[in-house]
mmCIF file of C-alpha atoms in Angstrom:
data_model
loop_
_atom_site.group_PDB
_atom_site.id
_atom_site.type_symbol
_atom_site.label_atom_id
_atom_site.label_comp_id
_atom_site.label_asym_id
_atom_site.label_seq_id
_atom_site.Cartn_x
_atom_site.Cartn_y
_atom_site.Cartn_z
ATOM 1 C CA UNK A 16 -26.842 23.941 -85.654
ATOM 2 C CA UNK A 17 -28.746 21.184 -83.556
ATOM 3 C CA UNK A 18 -31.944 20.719 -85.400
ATOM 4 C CA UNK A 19 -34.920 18.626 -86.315
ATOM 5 C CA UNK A 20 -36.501 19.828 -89.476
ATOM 6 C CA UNK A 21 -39.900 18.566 -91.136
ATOM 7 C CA UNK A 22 -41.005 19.381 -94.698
ATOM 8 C CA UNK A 23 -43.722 20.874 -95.507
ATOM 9 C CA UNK A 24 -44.545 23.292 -92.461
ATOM 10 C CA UNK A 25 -48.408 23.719 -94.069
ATOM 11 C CA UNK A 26 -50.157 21.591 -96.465
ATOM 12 C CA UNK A 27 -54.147 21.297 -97.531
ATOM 13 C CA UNK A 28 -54.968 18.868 -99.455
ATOM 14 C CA UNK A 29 -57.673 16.649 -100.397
ATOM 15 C CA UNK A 30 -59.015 12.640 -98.856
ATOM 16 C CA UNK A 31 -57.766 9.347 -100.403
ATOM 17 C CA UNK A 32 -54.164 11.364 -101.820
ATOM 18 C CA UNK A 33 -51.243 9.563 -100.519
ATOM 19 C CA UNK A 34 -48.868 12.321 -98.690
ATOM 20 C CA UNK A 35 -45.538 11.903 -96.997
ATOM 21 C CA UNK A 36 -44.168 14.519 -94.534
ATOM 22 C CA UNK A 37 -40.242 13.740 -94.006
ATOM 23 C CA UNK A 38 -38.502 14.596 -90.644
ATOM 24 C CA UNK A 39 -34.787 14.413 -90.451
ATOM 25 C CA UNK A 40 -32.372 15.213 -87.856
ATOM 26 C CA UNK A 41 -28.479 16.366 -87.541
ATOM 27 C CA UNK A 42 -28.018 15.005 -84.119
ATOM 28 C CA UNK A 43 -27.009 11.451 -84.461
ATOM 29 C CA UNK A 44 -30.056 10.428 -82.588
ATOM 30 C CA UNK A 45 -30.877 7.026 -82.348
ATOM 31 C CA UNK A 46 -34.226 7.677 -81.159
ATOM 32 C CA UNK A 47 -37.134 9.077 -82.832
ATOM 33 C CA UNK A 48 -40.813 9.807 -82.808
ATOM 34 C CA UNK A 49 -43.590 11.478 -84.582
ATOM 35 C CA UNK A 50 -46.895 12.945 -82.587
ATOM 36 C CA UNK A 51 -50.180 14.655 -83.372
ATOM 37 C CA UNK A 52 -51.414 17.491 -81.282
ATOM 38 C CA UNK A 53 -55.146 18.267 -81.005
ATOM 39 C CA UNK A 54 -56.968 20.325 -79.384
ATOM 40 C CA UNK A 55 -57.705 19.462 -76.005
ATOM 41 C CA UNK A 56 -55.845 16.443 -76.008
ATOM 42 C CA UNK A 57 -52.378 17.139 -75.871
ATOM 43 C CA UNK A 58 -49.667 15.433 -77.928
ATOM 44 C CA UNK A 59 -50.179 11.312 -79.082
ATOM 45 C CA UNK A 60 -47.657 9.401 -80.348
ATOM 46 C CA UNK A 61 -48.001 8.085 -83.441
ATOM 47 C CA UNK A 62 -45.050 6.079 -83.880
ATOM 48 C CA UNK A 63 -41.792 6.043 -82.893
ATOM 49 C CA UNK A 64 -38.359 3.908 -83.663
ATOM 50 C CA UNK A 65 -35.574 2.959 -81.833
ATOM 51 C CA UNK A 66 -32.854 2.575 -84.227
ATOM 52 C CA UNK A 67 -32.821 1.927 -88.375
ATOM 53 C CA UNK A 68 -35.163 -0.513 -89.158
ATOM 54 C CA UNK A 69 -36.436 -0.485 -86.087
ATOM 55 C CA UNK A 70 -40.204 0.947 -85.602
ATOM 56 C CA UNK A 71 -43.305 0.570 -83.823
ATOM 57 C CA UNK A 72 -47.030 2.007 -82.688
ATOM 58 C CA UNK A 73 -47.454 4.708 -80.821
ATOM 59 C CA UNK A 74 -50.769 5.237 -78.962
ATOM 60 C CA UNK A 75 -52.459 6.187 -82.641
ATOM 61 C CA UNK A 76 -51.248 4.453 -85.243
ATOM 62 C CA UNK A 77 -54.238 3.793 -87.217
ATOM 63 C CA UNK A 78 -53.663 5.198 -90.972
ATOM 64 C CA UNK A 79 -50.097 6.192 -90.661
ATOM 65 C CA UNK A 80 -46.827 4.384 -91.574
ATOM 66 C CA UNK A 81 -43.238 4.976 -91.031
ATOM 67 C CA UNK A 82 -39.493 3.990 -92.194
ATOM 68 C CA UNK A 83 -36.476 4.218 -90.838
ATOM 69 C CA UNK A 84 -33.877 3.390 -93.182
ATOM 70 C CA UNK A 85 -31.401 5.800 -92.470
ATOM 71 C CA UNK A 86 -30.360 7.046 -88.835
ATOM 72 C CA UNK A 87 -31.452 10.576 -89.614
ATOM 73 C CA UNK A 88 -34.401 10.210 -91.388
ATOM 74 C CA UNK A 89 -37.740 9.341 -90.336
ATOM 75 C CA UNK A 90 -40.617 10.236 -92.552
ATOM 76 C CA UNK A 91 -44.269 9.825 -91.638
ATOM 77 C CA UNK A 92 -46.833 8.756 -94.202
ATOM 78 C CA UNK A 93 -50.568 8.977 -94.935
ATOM 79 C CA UNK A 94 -51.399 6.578 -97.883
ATOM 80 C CA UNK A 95 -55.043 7.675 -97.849
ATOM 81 C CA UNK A 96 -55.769 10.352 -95.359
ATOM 82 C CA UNK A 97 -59.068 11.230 -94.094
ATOM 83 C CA UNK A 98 -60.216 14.480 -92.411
ATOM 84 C CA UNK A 99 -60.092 13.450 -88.858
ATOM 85 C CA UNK A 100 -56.041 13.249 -89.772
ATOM 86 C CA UNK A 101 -56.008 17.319 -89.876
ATOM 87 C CA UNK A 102 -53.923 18.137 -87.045
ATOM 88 C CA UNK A 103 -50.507 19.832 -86.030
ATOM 89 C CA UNK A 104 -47.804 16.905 -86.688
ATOM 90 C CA UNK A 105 -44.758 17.179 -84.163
ATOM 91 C CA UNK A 106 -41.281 14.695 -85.345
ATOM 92 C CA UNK A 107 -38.755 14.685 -82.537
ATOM 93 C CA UNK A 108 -35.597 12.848 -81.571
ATOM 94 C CA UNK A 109 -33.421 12.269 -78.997
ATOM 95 C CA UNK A 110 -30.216 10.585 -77.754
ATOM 96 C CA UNK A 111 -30.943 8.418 -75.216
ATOM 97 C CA UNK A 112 -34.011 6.556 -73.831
ATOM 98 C CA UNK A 113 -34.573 9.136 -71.371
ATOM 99 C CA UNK A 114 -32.671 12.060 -72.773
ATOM 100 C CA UNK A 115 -34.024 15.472 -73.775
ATOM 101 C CA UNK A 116 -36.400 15.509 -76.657
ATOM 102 C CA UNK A 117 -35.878 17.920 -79.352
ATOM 103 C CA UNK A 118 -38.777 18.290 -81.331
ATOM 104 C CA UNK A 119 -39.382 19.903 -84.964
ATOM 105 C CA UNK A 120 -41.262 23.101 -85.553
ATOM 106 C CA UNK A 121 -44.554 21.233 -86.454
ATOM 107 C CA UNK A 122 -46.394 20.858 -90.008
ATOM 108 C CA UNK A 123 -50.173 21.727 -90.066
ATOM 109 C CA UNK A 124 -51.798 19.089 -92.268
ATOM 110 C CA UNK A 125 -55.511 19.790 -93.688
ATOM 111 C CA UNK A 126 -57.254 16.970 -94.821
ATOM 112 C CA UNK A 127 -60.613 18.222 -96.957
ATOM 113 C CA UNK B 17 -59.274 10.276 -66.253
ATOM 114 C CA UNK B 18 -56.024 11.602 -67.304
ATOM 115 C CA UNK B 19 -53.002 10.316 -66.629
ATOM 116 C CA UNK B 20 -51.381 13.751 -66.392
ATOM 117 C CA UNK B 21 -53.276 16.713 -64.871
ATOM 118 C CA UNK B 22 -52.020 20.025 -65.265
ATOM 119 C CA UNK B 23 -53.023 22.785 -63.150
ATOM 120 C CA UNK B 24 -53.992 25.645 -64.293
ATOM 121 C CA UNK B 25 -55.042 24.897 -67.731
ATOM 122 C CA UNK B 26 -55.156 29.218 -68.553
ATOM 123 C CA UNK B 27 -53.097 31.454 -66.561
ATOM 124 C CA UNK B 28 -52.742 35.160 -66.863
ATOM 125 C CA UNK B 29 -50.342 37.459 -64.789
ATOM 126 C CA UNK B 30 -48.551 41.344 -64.592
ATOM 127 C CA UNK B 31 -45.079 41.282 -65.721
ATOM 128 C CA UNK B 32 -42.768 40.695 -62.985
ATOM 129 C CA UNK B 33 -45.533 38.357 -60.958
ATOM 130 C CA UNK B 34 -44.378 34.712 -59.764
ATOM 131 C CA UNK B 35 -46.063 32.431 -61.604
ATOM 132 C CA UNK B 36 -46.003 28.282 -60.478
ATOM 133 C CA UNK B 37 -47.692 25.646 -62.801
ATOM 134 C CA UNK B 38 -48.449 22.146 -61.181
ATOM 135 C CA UNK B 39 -48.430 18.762 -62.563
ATOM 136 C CA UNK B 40 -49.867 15.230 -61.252
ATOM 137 C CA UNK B 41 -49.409 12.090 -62.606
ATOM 138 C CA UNK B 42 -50.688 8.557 -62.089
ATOM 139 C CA UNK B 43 -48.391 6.350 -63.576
ATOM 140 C CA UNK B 44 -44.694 5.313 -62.027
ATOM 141 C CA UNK B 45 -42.221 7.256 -64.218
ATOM 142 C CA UNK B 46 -38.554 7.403 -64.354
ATOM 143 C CA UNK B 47 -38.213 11.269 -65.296
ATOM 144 C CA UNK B 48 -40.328 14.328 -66.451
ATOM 145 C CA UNK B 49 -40.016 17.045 -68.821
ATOM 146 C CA UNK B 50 -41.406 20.644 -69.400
ATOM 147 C CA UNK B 51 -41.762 21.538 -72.664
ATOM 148 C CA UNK B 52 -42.693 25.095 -73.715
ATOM 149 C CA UNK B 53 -44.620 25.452 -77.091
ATOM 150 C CA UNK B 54 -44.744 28.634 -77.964
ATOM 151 C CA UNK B 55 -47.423 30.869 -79.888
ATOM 152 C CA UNK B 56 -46.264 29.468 -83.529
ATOM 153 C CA UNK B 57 -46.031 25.932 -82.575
ATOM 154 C CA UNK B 58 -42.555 25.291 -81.565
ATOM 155 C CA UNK B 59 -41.814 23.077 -78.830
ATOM 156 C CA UNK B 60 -38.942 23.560 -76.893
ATOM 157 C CA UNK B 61 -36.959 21.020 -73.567
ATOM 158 C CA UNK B 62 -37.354 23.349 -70.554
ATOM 159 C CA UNK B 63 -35.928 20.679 -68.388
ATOM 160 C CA UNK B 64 -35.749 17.065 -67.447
ATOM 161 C CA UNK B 65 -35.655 16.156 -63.894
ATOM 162 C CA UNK B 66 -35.913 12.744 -62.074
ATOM 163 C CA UNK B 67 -35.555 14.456 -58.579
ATOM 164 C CA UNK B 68 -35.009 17.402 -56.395
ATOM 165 C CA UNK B 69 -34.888 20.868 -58.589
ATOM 166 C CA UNK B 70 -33.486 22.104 -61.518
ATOM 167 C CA UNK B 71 -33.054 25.970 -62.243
ATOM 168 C CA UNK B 72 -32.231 28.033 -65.591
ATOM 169 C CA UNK B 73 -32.472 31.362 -65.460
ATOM 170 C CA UNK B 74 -35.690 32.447 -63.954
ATOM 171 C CA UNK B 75 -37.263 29.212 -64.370
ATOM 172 C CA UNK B 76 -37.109 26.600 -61.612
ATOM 173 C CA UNK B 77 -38.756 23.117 -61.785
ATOM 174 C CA UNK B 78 -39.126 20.967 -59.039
ATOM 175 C CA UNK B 79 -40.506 16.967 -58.232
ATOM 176 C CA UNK B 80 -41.581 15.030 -55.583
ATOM 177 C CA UNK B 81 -41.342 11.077 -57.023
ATOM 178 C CA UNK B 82 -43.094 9.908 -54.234
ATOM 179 C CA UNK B 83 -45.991 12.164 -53.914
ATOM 180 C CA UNK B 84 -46.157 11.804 -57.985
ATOM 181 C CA UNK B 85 -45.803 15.469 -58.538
ATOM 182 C CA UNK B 86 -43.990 18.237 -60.209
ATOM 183 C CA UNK B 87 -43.719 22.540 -60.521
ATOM 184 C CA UNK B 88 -42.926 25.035 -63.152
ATOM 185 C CA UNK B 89 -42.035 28.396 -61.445
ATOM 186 C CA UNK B 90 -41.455 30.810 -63.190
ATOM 187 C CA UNK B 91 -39.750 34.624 -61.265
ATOM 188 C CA UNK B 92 -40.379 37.788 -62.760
ATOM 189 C CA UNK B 93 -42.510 37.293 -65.163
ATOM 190 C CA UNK B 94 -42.149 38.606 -68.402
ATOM 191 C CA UNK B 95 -44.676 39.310 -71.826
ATOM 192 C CA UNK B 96 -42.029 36.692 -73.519
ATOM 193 C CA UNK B 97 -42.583 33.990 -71.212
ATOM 194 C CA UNK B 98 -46.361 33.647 -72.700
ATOM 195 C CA UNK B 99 -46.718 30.567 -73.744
ATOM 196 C CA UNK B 100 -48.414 26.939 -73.583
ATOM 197 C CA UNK B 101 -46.109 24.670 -70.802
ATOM 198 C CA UNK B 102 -46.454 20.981 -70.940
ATOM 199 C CA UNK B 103 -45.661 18.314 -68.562
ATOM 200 C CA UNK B 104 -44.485 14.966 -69.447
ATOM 201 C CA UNK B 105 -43.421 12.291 -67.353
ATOM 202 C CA UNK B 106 -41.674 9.665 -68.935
ATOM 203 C CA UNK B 107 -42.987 6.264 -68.152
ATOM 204 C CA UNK B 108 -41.333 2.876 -69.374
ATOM 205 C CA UNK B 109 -40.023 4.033 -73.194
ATOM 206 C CA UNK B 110 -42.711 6.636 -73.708
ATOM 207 C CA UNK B 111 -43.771 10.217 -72.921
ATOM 208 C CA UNK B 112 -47.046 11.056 -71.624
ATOM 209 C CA UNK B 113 -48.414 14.434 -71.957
ATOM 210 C CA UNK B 114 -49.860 16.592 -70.070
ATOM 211 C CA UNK B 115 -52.696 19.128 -72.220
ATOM 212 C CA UNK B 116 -50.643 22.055 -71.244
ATOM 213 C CA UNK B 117 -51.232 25.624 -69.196
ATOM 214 C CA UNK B 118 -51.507 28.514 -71.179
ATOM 215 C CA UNK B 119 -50.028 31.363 -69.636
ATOM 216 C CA UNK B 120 -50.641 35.211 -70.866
ATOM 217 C CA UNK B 121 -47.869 37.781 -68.742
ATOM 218 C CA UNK B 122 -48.863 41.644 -69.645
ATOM 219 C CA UNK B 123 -46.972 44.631 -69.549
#
């Protein structure tokens, strides 16, 4: 099955610990991104990459970091997260430039 | 403001009503998509459309380029079409989003 899966769906955890959520996809994409939806403010890209080795900023970047070092992998990570990173993280890839997005089923990440 | 307004942000309807969900956007773009999210978080592709009208099922979306606007309509209405529906044109390499309508269908 088609699929973009993220680990961990939920976490809590506490400021200044270095977390990494991973995001990996079965779809051969070559594109991929990672958002953060708020309330109120719909989904912000974060980052997003183009092919394997190939990344860049989103519209938020600030205190996140990415790889891409294989095609189907593309985790996001928080070396020292803060509180106002507690949101609902969305990965999602897709095919071509403009092709349909397929998106992950979200991980809820509580910064305390 | 925005560049993608979404109209309305809450809807609620009776099963079976006709419901249409209207986008505007600012910015040139070379496609759009609707994305449903539903109650747990998931995000699904509705469509993607860079003119005319697309149907699936009971869900039609249509776009005007020129007039830099876009509908979600929805026919018959049904409790499992609740959901939060999201418009975002794609502009240059990027999505933009839309903050989404919320719509509520009773029984």
């Amino acid at each position: 099955e088609a699929q973009v899966t993220q680990n961990p769906r939920y976490l809590i955890t506490v400021t200044g610990k270095k977390l990494t959520v991973t995001c990996s996809q079965n779809m051969n994409h070559e594109y991929m991104s990672w958002y953060r939806q708020d309330p109120g403010l719909g989904l912000r890209q974060i980052y997003y990459s183009m092919n394997v080795e190939v990344t860049d900023k989103g519209d938020v970047p600030e205190g996140y970091k990415v790889s891409r070092k294989e095609k189907r992998n593309f985790p996001l990570i928080l070396e020292s997260p803060s509180p106002n990173q507690t949101s609902l993280y969305f990965c999602a890839s897709r095919f071509a430039v403009r092709g349909p997005q397929h998106f992950g089923d979200g991980t809820r990440l509580s910064i305390l | 403001k925005n560049e993608v307004e979404q109209s309305p942000q809450n809807l609620t309807a009776q099963e079976g009503e006709f419901i249409t969900i209207n986008c505007s956007y600012s910015v040139g773009i070379s496609a759009l998509h609707w994305l449903q999210q539903h109650p747990g978080g998931g995000i699904v592709s509705l469509f993607m459309l860079s003119s005319g009208k697309k149907k699936h099922g009971r869900l039609i979306a249509t776009i005007n380029i020129q007039e830099k606007h876009s509908s979600l309509h929805i026919t018959a209405s049904h409790p499992r079409d609740s959901a939060v529906y999201i418009c975002a044109p794609f502009n240059t390499d990027k999505l933009i989003f839309g903050t989404g309508t919320r719509l509520q269908v009773f029984p």
